């Protein structure tokens, strides 16, 4: 199972990070960024998406989509985590490793 | 390059009012169908997310700013509990009956108003204005509305909303066909109409789907309208100003650029709806009924002769909204004055986490009746995804912020109480509070909830000593000497010997635990719980 981590900053804001491939980021990076309140990234992704849409022919667009799909899906969560840790967010809660999980309810 | 001046100044023939209205109707039904199709997937994903969040363990306490933010979120809904005044079981029973009567009366008045509006607008819609035909139109509309009306009534009626509503819908369709024999509708048109109405019914009235359908529908419908209406208006100008090869690129660019703002508008619309709900303007029960009536009104107007012959005026286009507003007004007037807030007994529902519908049916029956006298509290879990997912929870899930609803650590009684909604809405229904907890918080939270509740229903159907969470709760109730507040439901699978052993382990007398056999039914259980709360 992929590991879930919850980060908090001094203003009490929370950010969820999940390790592994992100299907949402692969399909739509702007939506993925909006869900995480990364508004600048959402706008940049939107502009790049629009530029690709206008500037490339349909064959090149298909290749660009496949490349984006793989790259964004594979890297988004990893980069998000690095961004959170470099920006002073701290882990406030995390999913226990499978072997140490208590049965709970 | 795009000729922006041409786009701005060109005056090509825009879409007709009939086209625009047709688009709006199509989008609303498309959004509803999409929401209905997506809702089982949303529910499954929601359930999986809740399960994972429940397993989280806090490793660092939250800063005070987070708690302030969490308390602000529940502001307006939360009122510190006051000590319950003297009350008897009979008084509580009478209060529940009064609230149910009030809702029943208002629902029937709204039903009558909804049907009468259909008769009143026949002239505007180009339908026959003969009194007999108007009466027949009103009857068809009234039959369509049977399902939404039943869904808003007390549970002994609402549990049959889908079945009885479907029968009434078929009767309404037969009557509608009989009174309009000259219709030129083909078999495929009739089949499409029937499918649309069936989708409305199942999507918005199905007890376990409507919690997910409604928020997805609101977001999808508003976002698609925000995307399609400007696109429709711009399309003729694009065609007039740009050559065919570039027009397709311009359209797709427009969609790429506008999708995010349109989604944002959709989520803002949902947030606005949530705010109205938090202020008690409607309950989670009445809202799906009103939405179903609104979609039905839209379908009725869309199928009217005036629209089919493309004589769509602004008045005709506004009719569905006016119709719904008049129905809501009738409902509000019939409800009368806002019920005064009184100290209300609080019920805690503890259960073995299970997915069995038989268990859900009894718990649902109890919570629906109890919310007429006081708030209901539960520890949130994946098993309740089919029962209690409200707009707020689903909206938080859709925006990726479900984790913000979870308690990370033990909270003081005052803090926990202030997070709970304990005031009734304008219809008189109290809230069902699902308290979501991380693994590091649920034990403390459940103890606090036990202490602040006047009655506790402990669902032990299927319980064995291996259910560690429920076993902890039984021990806690015994240890805290709270067994007098508890009614324990059992079935043939309940291992009462394990229950007794758990109570003896904490020094409590098992005889103090009031047992209830599920075969006695939910009415008897409700009476038992009222008697406990009245002590």
Coordinates of C-alpha atoms in Angstrom, one line a residue:
Chain A
X1 CA 0.0 0.0 0.0
X2 CA 1.2 3.5 -0.8
X3 CA 2.1 5.6 2.2
X4 CA -0.1 8.5 3.2
X5 CA 1.4 11.5 5.0
X6 CA -0.3 14.6 6.4
X7 CA 1.7 17.8 6.7
X8 CA 0.9 20.9 8.6
X9 CA 2.4 24.4 8.6
X10 CA 2.5 27.0 11.3
X11 CA -0.7 28.6 10.1
X12 CA -2.6 25.4 10.7
X13 CA -3.0 24.5 7.0
X14 CA -2.9 20.8 6.1
X15 CA -1.5 19.2 3.0
X16 CA -1.9 15.5 2.1
X17 CA 0.8 13.7 0.3
X18 CA 0.7 10.1 -1.0
X19 CA 3.7 8.3 -2.3
X20 CA 3.5 6.6 -5.7
X21 CA 2.0 7.2 -9.1
X22 CA -0.7 9.8 -9.2
X23 CA -3.4 9.1 -11.8
X24 CA -5.0 12.5 -11.4
X25 CA -1.7 14.3 -12.0
X26 CA -1.2 12.1 -15.1
X27 CA -4.6 12.9 -16.5
X28 CA -4.8 16.6 -15.5
X29 CA -1.9 18.3 -13.7
X30 CA -3.9 21.5 -13.2
X31 CA -6.7 19.7 -11.4
X32 CA -4.1 17.8 -9.3
X33 CA -2.5 21.1 -8.4
X34 CA -5.8 22.8 -7.6
X35 CA -6.7 19.9 -5.2
X36 CA -3.5 20.7 -3.3
X37 CA -4.0 24.5 -3.5
X38 CA -0.9 24.9 -5.7
X39 CA -2.5 27.7 -7.6
X40 CA 0.6 29.0 -9.4
X41 CA 1.4 25.5 -10.6
X42 CA -2.2 25.1 -11.8
X43 CA -2.0 28.2 -13.9
X44 CA 1.4 27.4 -15.3
X45 CA 0.2 23.9 -16.2
X46 CA -2.9 25.4 -17.8
X47 CA -0.8 27.8 -19.9
X48 CA 1.6 25.1 -21.0
X49 CA -1.3 22.9 -21.8
X50 CA -2.9 25.6 -23.9
X51 CA 0.4 26.3 -25.7
X52 CA 0.9 22.7 -26.5
X53 CA -2.7 22.6 -27.8
X54 CA -2.1 25.6 -30.1
X55 CA 1.6 25.1 -31.1
X56 CA 1.7 21.4 -32.0
X57 CA 0.1 19.4 -34.7
X58 CA -2.1 16.4 -33.7
X59 CA 0.6 13.8 -34.0
X60 CA 3.0 15.8 -31.8
X61 CA 0.2 16.5 -29.4
X62 CA -0.4 12.8 -28.9
X63 CA 3.3 12.2 -28.2
X64 CA 3.4 15.2 -25.8
X65 CA 0.3 13.8 -24.0
X66 CA 1.9 10.4 -23.4
X67 CA 5.1 12.0 -22.2
X68 CA 3.2 14.3 -19.8
X69 CA 1.0 11.4 -18.6
X70 CA 4.0 9.3 -17.6
X71 CA 6.2 12.2 -16.2
X72 CA 3.5 14.0 -14.3
X73 CA 2.0 10.8 -12.9
X74 CA 5.4 9.5 -11.8
X75 CA 6.9 12.7 -10.4
X76 CA 4.0 14.8 -9.1
X77 CA 3.7 13.3 -5.6
X78 CA 7.5 13.0 -5.2
X79 CA 8.0 16.6 -6.1
X80 CA 5.1 17.7 -3.9
X81 CA 6.7 16.0 -1.0
X82 CA 10.0 17.6 -1.6
X83 CA 8.4 21.0 -1.9
X84 CA 6.5 20.5 1.4
X85 CA 9.6 19.4 3.3
X86 CA 11.8 22.2 1.9
X87 CA 9.1 24.8 2.6
X88 CA 9.0 24.1 6.3
X89 CA 5.9 21.9 6.4
X90 CA 6.1 19.2 9.1
X91 CA 4.6 15.7 9.1
X92 CA 1.7 15.7 11.6
X93 CA 0.3 12.2 10.8
X94 CA 1.2 9.3 8.8
X95 CA 0.0 5.9 7.8
X96 CA 1.7 3.1 9.8
X97 CA 3.8 0.7 7.9
X98 CA 1.8 -2.5 7.1
X99 CA 3.7 -4.7 9.5
X100 CA 3.2 -2.3 12.4
X101 CA -0.5 -1.4 11.8
X102 CA -2.7 -1.9 14.8
X103 CA -6.0 -3.6 14.1
X104 CA -7.9 -0.6 15.5
X105 CA -11.7 -1.1 15.2
Chain B
X1 CA -3.6 35.0 -35.4
X2 CA -7.1 35.4 -34.0
X3 CA -8.9 38.5 -35.1
X4 CA -10.0 39.7 -31.7
X5 CA -11.7 42.9 -33.1
X6 CA -13.9 40.7 -35.3
X7 CA -14.7 38.5 -32.3
X8 CA -15.7 41.6 -30.3
X9 CA -17.5 43.6 -33.0
X10 CA -18.9 41.0 -35.3
X11 CA -22.7 40.5 -35.2
X12 CA -23.4 37.1 -36.6
X13 CA -26.7 35.5 -35.9
X14 CA -26.4 34.1 -32.4
X15 CA -28.1 30.9 -31.2
X16 CA -31.9 31.2 -30.8
X17 CA -33.5 31.2 -27.4
X18 CA -34.9 27.7 -28.1
X19 CA -31.4 26.4 -28.9
X20 CA -30.0 27.9 -25.7
X21 CA -32.8 26.5 -23.6
X22 CA -32.3 23.1 -25.3
X23 CA -28.6 23.2 -24.5
X24 CA -29.3 24.0 -20.8
X25 CA -31.9 21.2 -20.5
X26 CA -29.5 18.8 -22.2
X27 CA -26.6 19.8 -20.0
X28 CA -28.6 19.4 -16.8
X29 CA -29.7 15.9 -17.8
X30 CA -26.3 15.0 -19.0
X31 CA -24.8 16.1 -15.6
X32 CA -27.4 14.1 -13.7
X33 CA -26.7 11.0 -15.8
X34 CA -22.9 11.5 -15.3
X35 CA -23.4 12.0 -11.5
X36 CA -25.6 8.8 -11.3
X37 CA -23.0 6.8 -13.2
X38 CA -20.1 8.2 -11.2
X39 CA -21.7 7.9 -7.8
X40 CA -20.9 4.2 -7.1
X41 CA -17.3 4.9 -8.0
X42 CA -17.2 8.0 -5.9
X43 CA -18.7 6.0 -3.0
X44 CA -16.1 3.2 -3.3
X45 CA -13.3 5.7 -3.5
X46 CA -14.7 7.7 -0.6
X47 CA -15.0 4.5 1.5
X48 CA -11.4 3.5 0.7
X49 CA -10.2 7.0 1.6
X50 CA -12.0 7.0 4.9
X51 CA -10.5 3.6 5.8
X52 CA -7.0 4.9 5.1
X53 CA -7.5 8.1 7.0
X54 CA -8.8 6.2 10.0
X55 CA -5.6 4.3 10.1
X56 CA -3.4 7.4 10.3
X57 CA -1.4 8.0 13.5
X58 CA -0.6 11.5 14.7
X59 CA 3.1 12.0 15.2
X60 CA 3.1 15.8 15.8
X61 CA 0.3 17.8 17.6
X62 CA -1.6 20.3 15.5
X63 CA -0.8 24.0 16.1
X64 CA -3.5 26.1 17.8
X65 CA -4.2 27.7 14.5
X66 CA -5.6 24.4 13.1
X67 CA -8.0 24.1 16.1
X68 CA -9.2 27.7 15.6
X69 CA -9.8 27.0 12.0
X70 CA -11.7 23.7 12.8
X71 CA -13.9 25.5 15.3
X72 CA -14.5 28.3 12.8
X73 CA -15.7 25.8 10.3
X74 CA -18.4 24.6 12.6
X75 CA -19.3 28.2 13.7
X76 CA -23.0 28.9 13.4
X77 CA -23.9 25.3 13.6
X78 CA -22.5 24.7 17.0
X79 CA -24.2 25.7 20.1
X80 CA -22.9 24.6 23.5
X81 CA -25.2 22.0 24.9
X82 CA -27.3 23.1 27.7
X83 CA -28.3 20.9 30.5
X84 CA -31.4 19.1 29.4
X85 CA -34.5 20.3 31.3
X86 CA -37.0 18.0 32.9
X87 CA -38.6 15.8 30.4
X88 CA -40.5 12.5 30.2
X89 CA -40.5 9.9 27.6
X90 CA -44.0 10.9 26.7
X91 CA -43.0 14.5 26.2
X92 CA -40.1 13.5 24.0
X93 CA -42.4 11.2 22.0
X94 CA -44.9 14.0 21.6
X95 CA -42.1 16.3 20.4
X96 CA -41.0 13.8 17.8
X97 CA -44.6 13.3 16.6
X98 CA -45.1 17.1 16.4
X99 CA -42.0 17.6 14.2
X100 CA -43.0 14.7 11.9
X101 CA -46.5 16.1 11.7
X102 CA -45.2 19.6 10.8
X103 CA -42.9 18.2 8.0
X104 CA -45.7 16.0 6.7
X105 CA -48.1 18.9 6.5
X106 CA -45.6 21.2 4.8
X107 CA -44.6 18.4 2.3
X108 CA -48.2 17.8 1.3
X109 CA -48.8 21.5 0.9
X110 CA -45.7 21.8 -1.3
X111 CA -46.9 18.7 -3.3
X112 CA -50.3 20.4 -4.0
X113 CA -48.5 23.7 -4.9
X114 CA -46.2 21.8 -7.3
X115 CA -49.2 20.2 -9.1
X116 CA -51.3 23.4 -9.2
X117 CA -48.4 25.3 -10.8
X118 CA -48.5 22.7 -13.6
X119 CA -52.2 23.5 -14.2
X120 CA -51.6 27.3 -13.9
X121 CA -48.9 27.5 -16.5
X122 CA -50.6 25.3 -19.2
X123 CA -51.4 28.5 -21.2
X124 CA -47.8 29.7 -21.2
X125 CA -46.6 26.3 -22.3
X126 CA -49.0 26.1 -25.2
X127 CA -51.0 23.2 -23.6
X128 CA -54.7 22.9 -23.7
X129 CA -56.4 25.3 -21.3
X130 CA -59.6 23.4 -20.8
X131 CA -60.2 22.9 -17.1
X132 CA -60.3 19.1 -17.5
X133 CA -57.0 19.0 -19.3
X134 CA -55.4 21.3 -16.8
X135 CA -56.6 19.0 -14.0
X136 CA -55.2 16.0 -15.9
X137 CA -51.8 17.8 -16.3
X138 CA -51.8 18.6 -12.6
X139 CA -52.5 14.9 -11.9
X140 CA -49.6 13.7 -14.1
X141 CA -47.2 16.1 -12.4
X142 CA -48.5 15.1 -9.0
X143 CA -47.9 11.4 -9.9
X144 CA -44.3 12.3 -10.9
X145 CA -43.8 14.0 -7.6
X146 CA -44.9 11.0 -5.5
X147 CA -41.3 9.8 -5.1
X148 CA -39.7 13.1 -4.0
X149 CA -42.7 13.8 -1.7
X150 CA -42.4 10.4 0.0
X151 CA -38.7 10.7 0.4
X152 CA -39.2 13.8 2.5
X153 CA -41.8 12.2 4.8
X154 CA -41.0 10.3 8.0
X155 CA -39.3 7.0 7.5
X156 CA -42.4 4.7 7.5
X157 CA -43.2 6.4 4.2
X158 CA -39.8 7.4 2.9
X159 CA -38.4 3.9 2.9
X160 CA -41.0 3.1 0.1
X161 CA -40.3 6.3 -1.8
X162 CA -38.5 4.5 -4.7
X163 CA -40.9 1.7 -5.1
X164 CA -44.1 3.6 -4.7
X165 CA -42.7 6.5 -6.7
X166 CA -41.8 4.3 -9.6
X167 CA -45.3 2.9 -9.7
X168 CA -46.8 6.4 -9.6
X169 CA -44.3 7.5 -12.3
X170 CA -45.5 4.7 -14.5
X171 CA -49.1 5.7 -13.8
X172 CA -48.3 9.3 -14.6
X173 CA -46.6 8.3 -17.9
X174 CA -49.7 6.2 -18.9
X175 CA -52.0 9.0 -18.0
X176 CA -49.9 11.6 -19.8
X177 CA -50.0 9.4 -23.0
X178 CA -53.7 8.8 -22.7
X179 CA -54.6 12.5 -22.4
X180 CA -52.3 13.5 -25.2
X181 CA -53.1 10.9 -27.9
X182 CA -52.3 13.3 -30.7
X183 CA -48.7 13.4 -29.8
X184 CA -46.3 12.7 -32.6
X185 CA -43.6 11.3 -30.2
X186 CA -42.0 8.2 -31.5
X187 CA -41.4 5.1 -29.5
X188 CA -37.8 6.1 -29.1
X189 CA -38.7 9.5 -27.8
X190 CA -41.0 8.0 -25.2
X191 CA -38.3 5.5 -24.2
X192 CA -35.8 8.3 -23.8
X193 CA -38.3 10.3 -21.7
X194 CA -38.9 7.3 -19.5
X195 CA -35.2 6.6 -19.1
X196 CA -34.6 10.3 -18.1
X197 CA -37.3 10.2 -15.5
X198 CA -36.0 6.8 -14.2
X199 CA -32.5 8.3 -13.9
X200 CA -33.8 11.2 -11.9
X201 CA -35.7 8.9 -9.6
X202 CA -33.0 6.4 -8.9
X203 CA -30.2 8.9 -8.7
X204 CA -31.8 11.4 -6.4
X205 CA -34.1 9.2 -4.3
X206 CA -32.0 6.1 -3.8
X207 CA -31.1 6.2 -0.1
X208 CA -27.5 5.1 -0.5
X209 CA -26.7 7.0 -3.7
X210 CA -28.1 10.4 -3.2
X211 CA -25.4 11.5 -0.8
X212 CA -22.8 11.2 -3.6
X213 CA -25.1 12.0 -6.6
X214 CA -26.2 15.5 -5.4
X215 CA -22.8 17.1 -5.0
X216 CA -21.4 15.6 -8.2
X217 CA -24.5 16.7 -10.0
X218 CA -24.2 20.3 -8.7
X219 CA -20.6 20.6 -9.6
X220 CA -21.0 19.0 -13.0
X221 CA -24.1 20.9 -14.0
X222 CA -22.8 24.3 -13.0
X223 CA -19.4 23.7 -14.5
X224 CA -20.8 22.4 -17.8
X225 CA -23.2 25.4 -18.0
X226 CA -20.3 27.8 -17.2
X227 CA -18.3 26.2 -20.0
X228 CA -21.1 25.6 -22.6
X229 CA -23.1 28.9 -22.4
X230 CA -20.1 31.2 -23.3
X231 CA -18.9 28.6 -25.8
X232 CA -22.3 28.6 -27.4
X233 CA -22.4 32.4 -27.6
X234 CA -18.8 32.6 -29.0
X235 CA -19.2 29.8 -31.4
X236 CA -21.1 31.8 -34.1
X237 CA -18.5 34.6 -33.9
X238 CA -15.6 32.2 -34.2
X239 CA -17.2 30.8 -37.3
X240 CA -17.7 34.3 -38.7
X241 CA -14.2 35.5 -38.0
X242 CA -11.9 32.6 -38.3
X243 CA -11.4 30.1 -41.2
X244 CA -12.6 26.6 -40.7
X245 CA -9.2 25.1 -40.1
X246 CA -8.4 27.5 -37.2
X247 CA -11.9 27.4 -35.8
X248 CA -11.5 23.9 -34.5
X249 CA -8.2 24.8 -32.8
X250 CA -9.8 27.9 -31.3
X251 CA -12.7 25.9 -29.9
X252 CA -10.4 23.3 -28.2
X253 CA -8.2 26.1 -26.9
X254 CA -11.2 27.8 -25.4
X255 CA -12.3 24.5 -23.7
X256 CA -8.8 23.9 -22.3
X257 CA -8.6 27.4 -20.9
X258 CA -12.1 27.6 -19.6
X259 CA -12.4 24.1 -18.0
X260 CA -10.6 25.0 -14.8
X261 CA -12.5 28.3 -14.2
X262 CA -15.8 26.4 -15.0
X263 CA -14.9 23.7 -12.4
X264 CA -14.0 26.4 -9.9
X265 CA -17.4 28.0 -10.5
X266 CA -19.0 24.6 -10.0
X267 CA -17.3 24.1 -6.7
X268 CA -18.2 27.6 -5.6
X269 CA -21.8 26.8 -6.3
X270 CA -21.5 23.7 -4.2
X271 CA -19.9 25.7 -1.4
X272 CA -22.7 28.2 -1.5
X273 CA -25.2 25.4 -1.2
X274 CA -23.3 24.0 1.7
X275 CA -23.4 27.4 3.4
X276 CA -27.2 27.5 3.1
X277 CA -27.4 24.0 4.5
X278 CA -25.2 24.9 7.5
X279 CA -27.5 27.8 8.2
X280 CA -30.4 25.4 8.4
X281 CA -32.2 26.5 5.2
X282 CA -32.8 22.9 4.2
X283 CA -31.9 19.5 5.5
X284 CA -30.0 16.7 3.8
X285 CA -33.4 14.9 3.4
X286 CA -35.4 17.7 1.7
X287 CA -32.7 18.9 -0.6
X288 CA -32.6 15.8 -2.9
X289 CA -36.4 16.0 -3.1
X290 CA -36.3 19.6 -4.2
X291 CA -33.7 18.9 -6.8
X292 CA -35.7 16.0 -8.1
X293 CA -38.8 18.3 -8.4
X294 CA -36.7 21.0 -10.1
X295 CA -35.3 18.6 -12.7
X296 CA -38.9 17.2 -13.2
X297 CA -40.1 20.8 -13.8
X298 CA -37.4 21.3 -16.3
X299 CA -38.3 18.1 -18.1
X300 CA -42.0 19.1 -18.1
X301 CA -41.3 22.5 -19.6
X302 CA -38.8 21.1 -22.1
X303 CA -41.4 18.7 -23.4
X304 CA -44.2 21.3 -23.7
X305 CA -45.7 22.3 -27.1
X306 CA -44.3 25.8 -26.8
X307 CA -40.7 24.5 -26.5
X308 CA -41.2 21.8 -29.1
X309 CA -42.4 24.4 -31.6
X310 CA -39.4 26.6 -30.7
X311 CA -41.5 29.4 -29.2
X312 CA -39.2 29.8 -26.2
X313 CA -39.5 33.2 -24.5
X314 CA -37.7 34.4 -21.4
X315 CA -40.8 33.6 -19.4
X316 CA -40.9 30.0 -20.6
X317 CA -37.2 29.6 -19.9
X318 CA -37.6 30.9 -16.4
X319 CA -40.6 28.8 -15.6
X320 CA -38.8 25.8 -14.1
X321 CA -37.1 28.1 -11.6
X322 CA -40.3 30.0 -10.8
X323 CA -42.1 26.7 -10.4
X324 CA -39.5 25.4 -8.0
X325 CA -39.5 28.7 -6.1
X326 CA -43.2 28.6 -5.7
X327 CA -43.1 25.1 -4.4
X328 CA -40.3 26.0 -1.9
X329 CA -42.3 29.0 -0.8
X330 CA -45.4 26.9 -0.2
X331 CA -43.2 24.5 1.8
X332 CA -41.7 27.3 3.9
X333 CA -45.0 28.9 4.6
X334 CA -46.6 25.6 5.6
X335 CA -43.7 24.9 7.9
X336 CA -44.5 28.1 9.8
X337 CA -42.3 29.6 12.4
X338 CA -38.8 28.3 13.0
X339 CA -39.0 25.9 16.0
X340 CA -37.5 27.4 19.1
X341 CA -34.3 25.8 20.2
X342 CA -34.7 23.7 23.3
X343 CA -32.3 21.5 25.1
X344 CA -32.3 18.3 23.1
X345 CA -31.3 14.8 24.2
X346 CA -28.3 13.6 22.3
X347 CA -28.0 10.0 21.0
X348 CA -24.8 8.2 20.4
X349 CA -24.8 5.3 18.0
X350 CA -22.1 2.7 18.6
X351 CA -21.9 -0.3 16.3
X352 CA -19.8 -3.1 14.9
X353 CA -18.5 -1.8 11.6
X354 CA -20.4 -3.9 9.1
X355 CA -21.8 -3.6 5.6
X356 CA -25.0 -5.5 6.1
X357 CA -28.1 -3.7 4.8
X358 CA -30.3 -5.3 7.6
X359 CA -28.1 -3.6 10.2
X360 CA -28.2 -0.3 8.3
X361 CA -32.0 -0.4 8.0
X362 CA -32.5 -0.4 11.7
X363 CA -29.8 2.1 12.5
X364 CA -31.3 4.4 9.8
X365 CA -34.8 4.0 11.2
X366 CA -33.5 5.0 14.6
X367 CA -31.4 8.0 13.5
X368 CA -34.2 9.3 11.3
X369 CA -36.7 9.3 14.1
X370 CA -34.3 10.5 16.8
X371 CA -33.3 13.5 14.8
X372 CA -36.8 14.9 15.4
X373 CA -36.0 15.2 19.1
X374 CA -32.2 15.7 19.2
X375 CA -28.9 15.3 17.4
X376 CA -27.3 11.9 16.6
X377 CA -23.6 11.3 17.0
X378 CA -21.6 8.5 15.4
X379 CA -18.0 7.6 15.0
X380 CA -17.5 7.9 11.2
X381 CA -16.5 4.8 9.4
X382 CA -16.5 3.3 5.9
X383 CA -19.6 1.3 6.7
X384 CA -21.7 4.4 6.8
X385 CA -20.7 5.5 3.3
X386 CA -24.0 4.2 2.1
X387 CA -26.0 5.8 4.8
X388 CA -24.8 9.1 6.0
X389 CA -22.5 10.8 3.4
X390 CA -23.8 14.3 3.4
X391 CA -23.1 17.2 1.1
X392 CA -20.3 18.5 3.3
X393 CA -18.4 15.2 3.5
X394 CA -18.7 14.5 -0.2
X395 CA -17.7 18.0 -1.1
X396 CA -14.6 17.7 1.1
X397 CA -13.8 14.4 -0.5
X398 CA -14.2 15.8 -4.0
X399 CA -11.9 18.8 -3.2
X400 CA -9.3 16.5 -1.7
X401 CA -9.7 17.9 1.8
X402 CA -11.6 15.0 3.6
X403 CA -8.7 14.7 6.0
X404 CA -9.6 18.1 7.5
X405 CA -12.8 16.5 9.0
X406 CA -10.7 14.0 11.0
X407 CA -9.9 14.5 14.7
X408 CA -6.2 13.9 15.1
X409 CA -6.0 13.6 18.8
X410 CA -8.0 13.6 22.0
X411 CA -10.1 16.7 22.3
X412 CA -11.5 18.2 25.5
X413 CA -15.3 17.7 26.0
X414 CA -15.9 21.4 25.4
X415 CA -13.9 21.4 22.2
X416 CA -15.6 18.2 20.9
X417 CA -19.0 19.6 21.8
X418 CA -18.3 22.8 19.9
X419 CA -17.5 20.8 16.8
X420 CA -20.9 19.1 16.8
X421 CA -24.0 20.5 15.2
X422 CA -26.7 20.4 17.9
X423 CA -29.3 22.9 16.6
X424 CA -32.2 21.8 14.4
X425 CA -32.6 23.1 10.9
X426 CA -35.7 25.2 9.9
X427 CA -37.6 22.0 9.2
X428 CA -37.0 20.8 12.8
X429 CA -34.6 18.0 12.0
X430 CA -31.4 17.8 14.0
X431 CA -28.1 16.8 12.5
X432 CA -26.4 13.5 12.3
X433 CA -22.9 14.1 13.4
X434 CA -20.3 11.8 12.1
X435 CA -17.1 12.2 14.1
X436 CA -14.2 11.1 12.0
X437 CA -11.0 10.1 13.9
X438 CA -7.5 9.0 13.3
X439 CA -6.4 5.8 15.0
X440 CA -4.8 8.0 17.7
X441 CA -8.0 9.8 18.5
X442 CA -11.0 7.6 18.3
X443 CA -10.7 6.0 21.8
X444 CA -10.7 9.4 23.5
X445 CA -13.4 10.8 21.2
X446 CA -15.8 7.9 21.8
X447 CA -15.4 8.3 25.5
X448 CA -16.2 12.0 25.3
X449 CA -19.2 11.3 23.2
X450 CA -20.4 8.7 25.7
X451 CA -20.3 11.2 28.4
X452 CA -22.1 14.0 26.6
X453 CA -24.9 11.8 25.2
X454 CA -28.1 11.2 27.0
X455 CA -28.7 7.8 25.4
X456 CA -26.4 5.3 23.7
X457 CA -27.5 2.6 21.3
X458 CA -25.0 -0.1 21.1
X459 CA -25.5 -2.3 18.1
X460 CA -24.0 -5.7 18.9
X461 CA -25.5 -7.6 16.1
X462 CA -22.8 -10.0 14.9
X463 CA -20.5 -9.1 17.8
X464 CA -17.9 -11.5 19.0
X465 CA -14.9 -10.8 21.3
X466 CA -12.7 -10.5 18.3
X467 CA -14.2 -7.1 17.4
X468 CA -11.6 -5.2 19.3
X469 CA -13.0 -1.7 18.7
X470 CA -16.5 -2.6 20.0
X471 CA -15.0 -4.6 22.8
X472 CA -13.1 -1.5 23.9
X473 CA -16.3 0.5 23.8
X474 CA -18.2 -2.1 25.9
X475 CA -15.4 -2.0 28.5
X476 CA -15.4 1.8 28.5
X477 CA -19.1 2.0 29.1
X478 CA -18.8 -0.4 32.0
X479 CA -15.7 1.3 33.5
X480 CA -17.3 4.7 33.3
X481 CA -20.5 3.5 34.9
X482 CA -22.5 4.6 31.9
X483 CA -24.5 1.4 31.4
X484 CA -27.7 3.0 32.5
X485 CA -27.7 5.1 29.3
X486 CA -27.2 2.1 27.0
X487 CA -29.6 -0.1 25.1
X488 CA -27.7 -3.0 23.4
X489 CA -29.2 -4.5 20.3
X490 CA -28.4 -8.2 19.7
X491 CA -29.3 -10.9 17.2
X492 CA -28.8 -14.6 17.0
X493 CA -25.1 -14.1 16.2
X494 CA -24.4 -11.9 19.2
X495 CA -22.0 -13.5 21.6
X496 CA -23.5 -12.2 24.9
X497 CA -21.0 -14.3 26.9
X498 CA -18.2 -12.3 25.5
X499 CA -20.1 -9.1 26.3
X500 CA -20.6 -10.2 29.9
X501 CA -17.0 -11.2 30.3
X502 CA -15.8 -7.8 29.0
X503 CA -18.1 -6.0 31.5
X504 CA -16.9 -8.2 34.4
X505 CA -13.3 -7.5 33.5
X506 CA -13.9 -3.8 34.2
X507 CA -15.9 -4.5 37.4
X508 CA -19.3 -3.7 36.0
X509 CA -22.4 -5.8 36.5
X510 CA -23.6 -7.3 33.2
X511 CA -27.2 -7.3 34.4
X512 CA -27.2 -3.4 34.2
X513 CA -26.9 -3.6 30.4
X514 CA -30.3 -3.3 28.9
X515 CA -30.6 -5.8 26.0
X516 CA -32.8 -5.5 23.0
X517 CA -33.7 -8.1 20.5
X518 CA -33.7 -6.8 17.0
X519 CA -36.9 -8.7 16.2
X520 CA -38.9 -6.3 18.4
X521 CA -38.5 -3.7 15.7
X522 CA -37.3 -0.1 15.5
X523 CA -40.4 1.5 17.0
X524 CA -39.9 -0.4 20.2
X525 CA -36.2 0.5 20.2
X526 CA -37.0 4.1 19.8
X527 CA -39.4 4.0 22.8
X528 CA -36.7 2.3 24.9
X529 CA -34.1 4.9 24.0
X530 CA -36.6 7.8 24.8
X531 CA -37.2 6.2 28.2
X532 CA -33.4 6.1 28.8
X533 CA -32.9 9.7 27.7
X534 CA -35.8 10.8 29.9
X535 CA -34.1 9.6 33.1

